[in-house]
Coordinates of C-alpha atoms and ligand atoms in Angstrom, one line a residue:
X1 CA -61.1 24.6 -45.6
X2 CA -56.8 23.1 -45.9
X3 CA -55.3 21.3 -43.0
X4 CA -53.7 22.0 -41.4
X5 CA -50.7 18.9 -40.9
X6 CA -48.2 20.9 -39.1
X7 CA -50.7 21.2 -36.3
X8 CA -51.9 17.6 -36.5
X9 CA -49.0 16.4 -36.4
X10 CA -48.1 18.1 -32.7
X11 CA -51.0 16.9 -31.7
X12 CA -51.0 13.3 -32.8
X13 CA -47.7 13.2 -31.4
X14 CA -47.8 14.7 -27.9
X15 CA -51.2 12.6 -27.7
X16 CA -49.8 9.5 -28.9
X17 CA -51.4 5.4 -27.9
X18 CA -49.9 2.6 -26.9
X19 CA -51.4 -0.5 -29.8
X20 CA -54.8 -1.4 -30.4
X21 CA -55.9 2.1 -28.3
X22 CA -56.1 4.7 -30.8
X23 CA -59.2 5.8 -29.7
X24 CA -57.7 9.0 -30.0
X25 CA -56.3 9.1 -32.8
X26 CA -59.1 7.8 -34.8
X27 CA -61.4 10.5 -33.0
X28 CA -58.6 12.7 -35.0
X29 CA -58.8 11.3 -38.3
X30 CA -62.2 10.3 -38.0
X31 CA -62.8 14.4 -37.8
X32 CA -60.9 15.3 -40.8
X33 CA -62.0 12.4 -43.5
X34 CA -65.2 14.2 -42.3
X35 CA -63.6 18.0 -43.4
X36 CA -62.3 16.1 -46.8
X37 CA -66.2 14.7 -47.4
X38 CA -63.8 10.8 -47.7
X39 CA -66.2 7.7 -47.2
X40 CA -64.3 6.1 -44.6
X41 CA -65.3 3.6 -41.5
X42 CA -64.5 3.3 -37.9
X43 CA -63.5 0.3 -35.9
X44 CA -62.2 -1.8 -38.6
X45 CA -60.0 -4.4 -36.6
X46 CA -60.8 -2.0 -33.6
X47 CA -59.2 0.8 -33.1
X48 CA -58.6 1.1 -37.4
X49 CA -60.0 2.8 -40.4
X50 CA -61.2 2.3 -43.6
X51 CA -61.8 5.4 -45.7
X52 CA -62.5 5.3 -50.1
X53 CA -62.3 7.9 -53.3
X54 CA -63.8 6.3 -56.1
X55 CA -62.8 8.7 -59.2
X56 CA -64.8 5.9 -61.4
X57 CA -67.8 7.4 -63.1
X58 CA -66.6 8.2 -66.7
X59 CA -64.8 4.8 -66.4
X60 CA -68.3 3.1 -65.5
X61 CA -70.2 4.3 -68.2
X62 CA -67.5 2.1 -70.2
X63 CA -67.4 -0.9 -68.2
X64 CA -64.5 -1.2 -66.4
X65 CA -62.7 -0.2 -63.6
X66 CA -59.3 2.3 -62.5
X67 CA -56.6 0.6 -60.7
X68 CA -57.3 0.4 -57.0
X69 CA -54.6 1.7 -54.7
X70 CA -54.2 1.7 -51.4
X71 CA -52.6 3.4 -49.0
X72 CA -51.6 2.5 -45.6
X73 CA -50.4 3.9 -43.1
X74 CA -50.5 3.3 -38.7
X75 CA -51.0 4.4 -36.3
X76 CA -49.8 3.0 -32.6
X77 CA -47.2 4.2 -30.2
X78 CA -45.2 3.1 -27.9
X79 CA -44.2 2.6 -24.4
X80 CA -41.2 5.1 -24.5
X81 CA -40.3 7.8 -22.5
X82 CA -40.1 10.5 -24.5
X83 CA -37.4 12.0 -23.4
X84 CA -36.4 14.9 -26.7
X85 CA -37.4 18.2 -25.8
X86 CA -39.3 18.6 -28.5
X87 CA -42.3 21.8 -27.2
X88 CA -44.9 18.9 -28.4
X89 CA -42.5 16.2 -25.8
X90 CA -45.7 13.1 -25.9
X91 CA -45.9 13.2 -20.9
X92 CA -49.3 9.8 -22.0
X93 CA -48.3 7.1 -20.1
X94 CA -51.2 3.7 -20.9
X95 CA -52.0 0.7 -19.4
X96 CA -49.5 -2.2 -21.7
X97 CA -51.4 -5.5 -21.9
X98 CA -49.3 -7.0 -18.9
X99 CA -51.5 -4.2 -16.7
X100 CA -48.4 -1.7 -16.4
X101 CA -48.7 2.0 -16.4
X102 CA -45.9 3.1 -18.6
X103 CA -44.9 6.3 -20.3
X104 CA -46.1 6.6 -24.4
X105 CA -43.9 8.1 -27.1
X106 CA -44.5 8.2 -31.2
X107 CA -41.1 6.3 -30.7
X108 CA -41.3 5.2 -33.9
X109 CA -42.9 8.3 -36.8
X110 CA -46.4 6.9 -36.8
X111 CA -48.4 9.9 -37.1
X112 CA -46.1 11.3 -39.2
X113 CA -47.4 9.3 -41.2
X114 CA -51.0 8.6 -40.4
X115 CA -50.4 13.0 -41.0
X116 CA -48.8 12.6 -44.1
X117 CA -51.8 9.8 -45.5
X118 CA -54.2 12.7 -44.3
X119 CA -52.8 14.8 -45.7
X120 CA -52.4 12.9 -49.7
X121 CA -56.0 12.0 -49.1
X122 CA -57.4 15.5 -49.1
X123 CA -54.3 16.5 -52.4
X124 CA -55.8 13.6 -53.5
X125 CA -59.3 14.1 -53.2
X126 CA -59.0 18.0 -54.7
X127 CA -57.6 17.3 -58.2
X128 CA -59.7 14.6 -58.3
X129 CA -60.2 15.8 -62.1
X130 CA -57.1 14.8 -63.1
X131 CA -57.1 10.2 -62.0
X132 CA -59.3 7.7 -62.3
X133 CA -59.2 5.1 -59.9
X134 CA -60.5 4.2 -56.1
X135 CA -57.7 4.9 -53.3
X136 CA -58.7 3.8 -50.2
X137 CA -56.9 4.8 -46.9
X138 CA -55.8 2.0 -44.5
X139 CA -55.2 3.6 -40.8
X140 CA -53.8 0.4 -39.3
X141 CA -53.8 0.2 -35.6
X142 CA -50.5 -1.8 -33.9
X143 CA -48.4 -2.1 -36.0
X144 CA -45.6 -2.7 -33.7
X145 CA -47.9 -5.8 -31.4
X146 CA -47.1 -7.8 -35.2
X147 CA -51.4 -8.0 -35.3
X148 CA -53.2 -4.7 -35.9
X149 CA -53.0 -5.4 -40.5
X150 CA -54.3 -9.6 -39.7
X151 CA -56.6 -8.1 -37.7
X152 CA -58.4 -5.6 -40.5
X153 CA -57.8 -8.7 -42.7
X154 CA -59.7 -10.5 -39.7
X155 CA -62.4 -7.8 -40.1
X156 CA -63.7 -7.9 -43.5
X157 CA -61.0 -5.1 -44.8
X158 CA -61.0 -6.4 -47.8
X159 CA -64.1 -7.1 -48.9
X160 CA -65.7 -4.5 -47.7
X161 CA -63.5 -1.8 -49.4
X162 CA -62.3 -2.3 -53.0
X163 CA -60.1 -4.9 -53.1
X164 CA -56.5 -3.4 -54.6
X165 CA -54.5 -3.5 -57.1
X166 CA -51.5 -2.5 -55.4
X167 CA -50.3 -2.0 -51.9
X168 CA -48.1 1.5 -50.5
X169 CA -46.7 2.2 -47.5
X170 CA -43.6 4.3 -46.5
X171 CA -41.9 4.4 -43.1
X172 CA -39.9 8.0 -41.8
X173 CA -35.9 6.6 -41.5
X174 CA -33.1 8.1 -39.8
X175 CA -32.3 9.1 -43.4
X176 CA -31.8 13.1 -44.6
X177 CA -34.9 15.3 -45.3
X178 CA -36.1 14.6 -49.1
X179 CA -33.7 11.0 -49.2
X180 CA -36.4 8.1 -50.1
X181 CA -34.6 4.9 -49.3
X182 CA -36.3 1.1 -51.5
X183 CA -35.2 -1.3 -53.0
X184 CA -37.8 -4.2 -55.3
X185 CA -37.4 -7.4 -53.2
X186 CA -36.8 -7.9 -49.7
X187 CA -36.6 -4.4 -47.9
X188 CA -37.1 -5.8 -44.3
X189 CA -36.6 -9.0 -42.7
X190 CA -39.0 -11.1 -41.3
X191 CA -39.3 -11.3 -37.6
X192 CA -41.2 -13.5 -34.2
X193 CA -41.2 -12.9 -30.5
X194 CA -40.3 -15.8 -28.4
X195 CA -41.5 -15.8 -25.5
X196 CA -39.0 -18.2 -23.4
X197 CA -40.8 -18.6 -19.0
X198 CA -38.0 -21.1 -18.0
X199 CA -39.4 -22.5 -15.5
X200 CA -37.2 -23.1 -11.5
X201 CA -38.1 -24.0 -8.5
X202 CA -38.8 -20.8 -5.8
X203 CA -37.1 -20.7 -2.7
X204 CA -35.4 -18.2 0.7
X205 CA -32.4 -16.3 -0.9
X206 CA -30.3 -17.7 2.0
X207 CA -30.8 -21.3 0.7
X208 CA -29.7 -21.4 -3.0
X209 CA -28.3 -24.7 -3.1
X210 CA -32.6 -25.9 -2.4
X211 CA -34.2 -24.2 -5.5
X212 CA -33.7 -23.9 -8.7
X213 CA -32.5 -20.2 -9.5
X214 CA -34.5 -19.4 -12.9
X215 CA -32.1 -16.0 -12.7
X216 CA -29.0 -17.6 -12.9
X217 CA -30.7 -20.2 -15.3
X218 CA -32.3 -16.8 -17.4
X219 CA -29.0 -14.9 -16.6
X220 CA -26.3 -17.9 -19.4
X221 CA -29.4 -18.6 -21.6
X222 CA -29.0 -14.6 -22.7
X223 CA -25.5 -14.5 -23.1
X224 CA -25.4 -18.1 -24.7
X225 CA -28.0 -17.0 -27.2
X226 CA -25.2 -14.8 -28.8
X227 CA -23.3 -17.1 -29.9
X228 CA -26.5 -17.7 -32.4
X229 CA -25.6 -15.3 -34.1
X230 CA -22.1 -14.6 -34.0
X231 CA -20.5 -19.0 -33.8
X232 CA -23.4 -20.0 -35.9
X233 CA -24.0 -17.9 -39.1
X234 CA -22.5 -17.0 -41.6
X235 CA -21.0 -14.5 -41.2
X236 CA -22.4 -13.5 -45.0
X237 CA -26.1 -13.8 -44.0
X238 CA -28.1 -12.1 -41.6
X239 CA -29.6 -12.5 -39.0
X240 CA -30.3 -10.7 -35.6
X241 CA -31.1 -12.1 -31.8
X242 CA -31.9 -9.3 -29.4
X243 CA -33.9 -10.9 -25.6
X244 CA -35.2 -6.9 -25.2
X245 CA -36.7 -7.7 -22.1
X246 CA -37.2 -10.5 -19.4
X247 CA -38.5 -9.8 -15.7
X248 CA -38.1 -12.4 -12.9
X249 CA -37.5 -12.1 -9.2
X250 CA -39.9 -9.3 -7.4
X251 CA -37.5 -8.5 -3.4
X252 CA -33.7 -9.4 -3.0
X253 CA -34.3 -12.1 -0.1
X254 CA -37.0 -14.8 -3.0
X255 CA -35.1 -17.2 -5.3
X256 CA -38.4 -16.9 -7.9
X257 CA -40.0 -19.7 -9.2
X258 CA -39.5 -19.0 -12.9
X259 CA -38.0 -15.8 -15.1
X260 CA -39.3 -14.6 -18.8
X261 CA -37.1 -13.9 -21.9
X262 CA -38.7 -11.8 -24.9
X263 CA -36.8 -12.9 -27.3
X264 CA -36.5 -10.1 -31.1
X265 CA -35.7 -12.4 -34.1
X266 CA -35.3 -11.5 -37.5
X267 CA -33.5 -13.7 -40.6
X268 CA -34.0 -12.1 -44.7
X269 CA -36.3 -15.5 -45.9
X270 CA -38.4 -18.2 -44.2
X271 CA -35.0 -20.4 -44.7
X272 CA -33.0 -18.8 -42.1
X273 CA -35.8 -18.5 -39.8
X274 CA -36.2 -22.4 -39.3
X275 CA -32.3 -22.7 -38.6
X276 CA -32.0 -19.7 -36.2
X277 CA -35.9 -20.4 -34.0
X278 CA -34.4 -24.3 -34.4
X279 CA -30.9 -22.6 -32.6
X280 CA -32.8 -20.8 -30.3
X281 CA -34.7 -23.7 -28.6
X282 CA -31.4 -25.5 -28.4
X283 CA -30.0 -23.8 -26.3
X284 CA -32.7 -22.6 -24.5
X285 CA -33.5 -26.1 -23.2
X286 CA -29.9 -26.7 -22.8
X287 CA -29.7 -24.2 -20.1
X288 CA -32.5 -25.2 -18.3
X289 CA -30.8 -28.5 -18.7
X290 CA -27.7 -27.4 -17.1
X291 CA -29.4 -26.1 -14.2
X292 CA -31.3 -29.0 -13.7
X293 CA -34.4 -28.0 -14.4
X294 CA -36.7 -30.4 -13.7
X295 CA -39.7 -28.4 -16.2
X296 CA -39.4 -27.8 -19.7
X297 CA -38.8 -23.9 -20.1
X298 CA -42.1 -22.9 -22.4
X299 CA -41.7 -21.6 -25.9
X300 CA -44.1 -19.3 -27.6
X301 CA -44.8 -17.3 -30.4
X302 CA -46.0 -13.9 -30.0
X303 CA -45.9 -12.7 -33.7
X304 CA -45.2 -13.8 -36.0
X305 CA -43.7 -11.1 -39.5
X306 CA -43.2 -13.0 -43.1
X307 CA -39.9 -10.8 -44.5
X308 CA -41.4 -7.8 -46.6
X309 CA -40.8 -8.0 -50.2
X310 CA -41.2 -5.1 -52.8
X311 CA -42.4 -6.3 -56.5
X312 CA -39.6 -5.8 -58.7
X313 CA -41.4 -4.6 -61.5
X314 CA -43.7 -1.8 -59.6
X315 CA -40.1 -0.9 -57.7
X316 CA -38.8 -0.1 -60.1
X317 CA -42.3 2.5 -61.7
X318 CA -42.1 4.0 -58.6
X319 CA -38.4 4.6 -58.2
X320 CA -38.5 5.7 -61.3
X321 CA -41.3 7.7 -60.3
X322 CA -39.8 9.4 -57.2
X323 CA -36.5 10.8 -59.8
X324 CA -38.9 12.0 -62.2
X325 CA -40.6 14.3 -59.1
X326 CA -37.8 14.7 -57.0
X327 CA -34.1 14.2 -58.5
X328 CA -32.4 11.4 -59.2
X329 CA -29.6 12.0 -56.0
X330 CA -33.0 11.9 -54.3
X331 CA -34.1 8.1 -54.4
X332 CA -30.9 5.8 -52.8
X333 CA -30.8 1.5 -52.2
X334 CA -31.0 1.2 -48.2
X335 CA -30.0 -2.2 -48.2
X336 CA -32.3 -4.8 -46.5
X337 CA -33.6 -3.7 -43.0
X338 CA -33.6 -6.0 -40.2
X339 CA -36.7 -4.4 -39.0
X340 CA -39.9 -5.7 -39.8
X341 CA -43.3 -4.7 -40.9
X342 CA -46.7 -6.4 -41.4
X343 CA -48.7 -4.2 -44.2
X344 CA -47.4 -7.2 -46.5
X345 CA -50.0 -9.2 -45.3
X346 CA -52.4 -6.8 -47.4
X347 CA -50.5 -7.5 -49.7
X348 CA -50.1 -11.6 -49.5
X349 CA -53.8 -11.9 -48.1
X350 CA -54.7 -10.1 -51.6
X351 CA -52.3 -11.6 -53.9
X352 CA -51.3 -8.4 -55.7
X353 CA -47.5 -6.0 -55.5
X354 CA -46.2 -4.0 -52.3
X355 CA -44.3 -1.5 -52.3
X356 CA -42.5 -0.5 -49.5
X357 CA -40.7 2.8 -48.7
X358 CA -38.8 5.0 -46.5
X359 CA -38.2 8.4 -46.1
X360 CA -35.3 10.2 -44.6
X361 CA -36.8 12.6 -41.3
X362 CA -33.3 14.2 -40.6
X363 CA -31.8 17.4 -41.1
X364 CA -29.6 17.5 -44.1
X365 CA -26.6 19.5 -42.3
X366 CA -26.7 17.1 -39.1
X367 CA -26.0 13.9 -41.2
X368 CA -23.8 15.0 -42.8
X369 CA -22.5 16.3 -39.6
X370 CA -22.6 13.5 -38.0
X371 CA -21.6 11.0 -41.3
X372 CA -18.4 13.4 -40.9
X373 CA -17.4 12.5 -37.6
X374 CA -18.2 9.2 -37.7
X375 CA -20.8 9.5 -35.3
X376 CA -24.2 8.0 -37.2
X377 CA -24.8 5.8 -34.5
X378 CA -24.5 8.2 -31.8
X379 CA -25.8 10.8 -32.8
X380 CA -28.1 10.2 -35.3
X381 CA -31.4 8.4 -32.5
X382 CA -33.5 5.7 -34.4
X383 CA -36.9 5.0 -34.5
X384 CA -38.6 3.3 -31.0
X385 CA -35.4 6.0 -29.4
X386 CA -36.7 8.4 -26.4
X387 CA -35.1 10.8 -28.9
X388 CA -35.9 9.4 -32.8
X389 CA -37.4 13.2 -33.1
X390 CA -38.1 13.5 -37.6
X391 CA -37.4 16.9 -38.2
X392 CA -41.2 19.0 -38.8
X393 CA -40.9 20.1 -41.8
X394 CA -39.5 19.4 -45.0
X395 CA -40.0 15.4 -43.5
X396 CA -43.5 16.3 -43.9
X397 CA -44.8 18.0 -46.9
X398 CA -41.7 14.9 -48.7
X399 CA -44.0 12.8 -46.7
X400 CA -47.4 14.0 -47.9
X401 CA -45.9 14.3 -51.6
X402 CA -44.2 11.0 -51.5
X403 CA -48.1 9.1 -51.8
X404 CA -49.4 11.4 -53.5
X405 CA -46.4 10.9 -55.9
X406 CA -47.2 6.8 -55.3
X407 CA -50.7 6.9 -55.8
X408 CA -51.1 8.8 -59.0
X409 CA -48.4 7.0 -60.9
X410 CA -50.9 2.9 -60.2
X411 CA -54.1 5.1 -60.7
X412 CA -55.1 6.4 -64.2
X413 CA -55.1 9.5 -66.0
X414 CA -58.2 11.1 -67.7
Ligands
ZN1 ZN1 -41.5 0.8 -34.9
ZN2 ZN1 -42.8 1.4 -37.0

């Protein structure tokens, strides 16, 4: 029986799970893979799965194997309270790594990625008489931590399954449905997650002079960090410094002993990375000193993602295949995205090309109206927004067809 992809998607959307907690999601995937008769292993990189379609019989007789194509989908949701108003909106809650109860939402569309990959596997299994080679489907956990692909690699995914000749992946994005965004070279930025602990001296809120106030230190640091990009980065270069979380104190009349800032830094390459990190560190230390801190701030890199670099040749080949399949106007160069991905670890580790593309999930009319009224930033919710809601169809079908078209381009023919 054919998979009901719409139902799988809305079910996953209703039941998002935080990074490395995707056990229910993995269960849904396992059940569908079983129905499709596809071999797979669970628990790869904690909550990940890898599935294999071997379709090499003839080639094996001839003593040569067909190409091995890896298709990757990430699985995790985010600590965001969904406000889309959709009938299948999430009301799920989870426990984050700090032990806090948080709302959970598929605010990045990874439910769409999982469902599209299941749909693609269904079609590839049904057409094995048309292609030759091996398809490995990688359902990766914890992309949002930037840790899932490395967890799978550490768990031997490259050795326990046929090694890739190419790694392919896709991300749903606020482009008009029917559009594919891809470019050779740097497609997404490198990124670091920094945790900065500012150490002050706590005390009574009525006696600030007897303390070293980390709240004021944090406030000054956050403001000064804005100048890394605005005053210290060449306007022609890309860099992002975001302070996404700031935590200090529990009560109005207690000056706390420390403040914690969590930063997200983005850049196109290692050179820019070194430059930005040096400036951030300088400012953090100098602001602590300006506050009279007696202890140096603690700066820790929580995670580090390489830039997502699309292989020139494979990207040209795939973009031509997409244009042939869907029309010349379908494929656009969206420029480099300042978002980051951990998909490229698979390709880097295996030493093979990667192609990662974006596909549109916005009603084309809504998108066109927003362009006409100059209100894209306001009216088209982006990934990670509580309003992010890809148009279910044709986005899901497009996601399936993209993957099948891409896989078939790099698989052998019969
Ligand atoms: Zn995301
Ligand atoms: Zn994502």
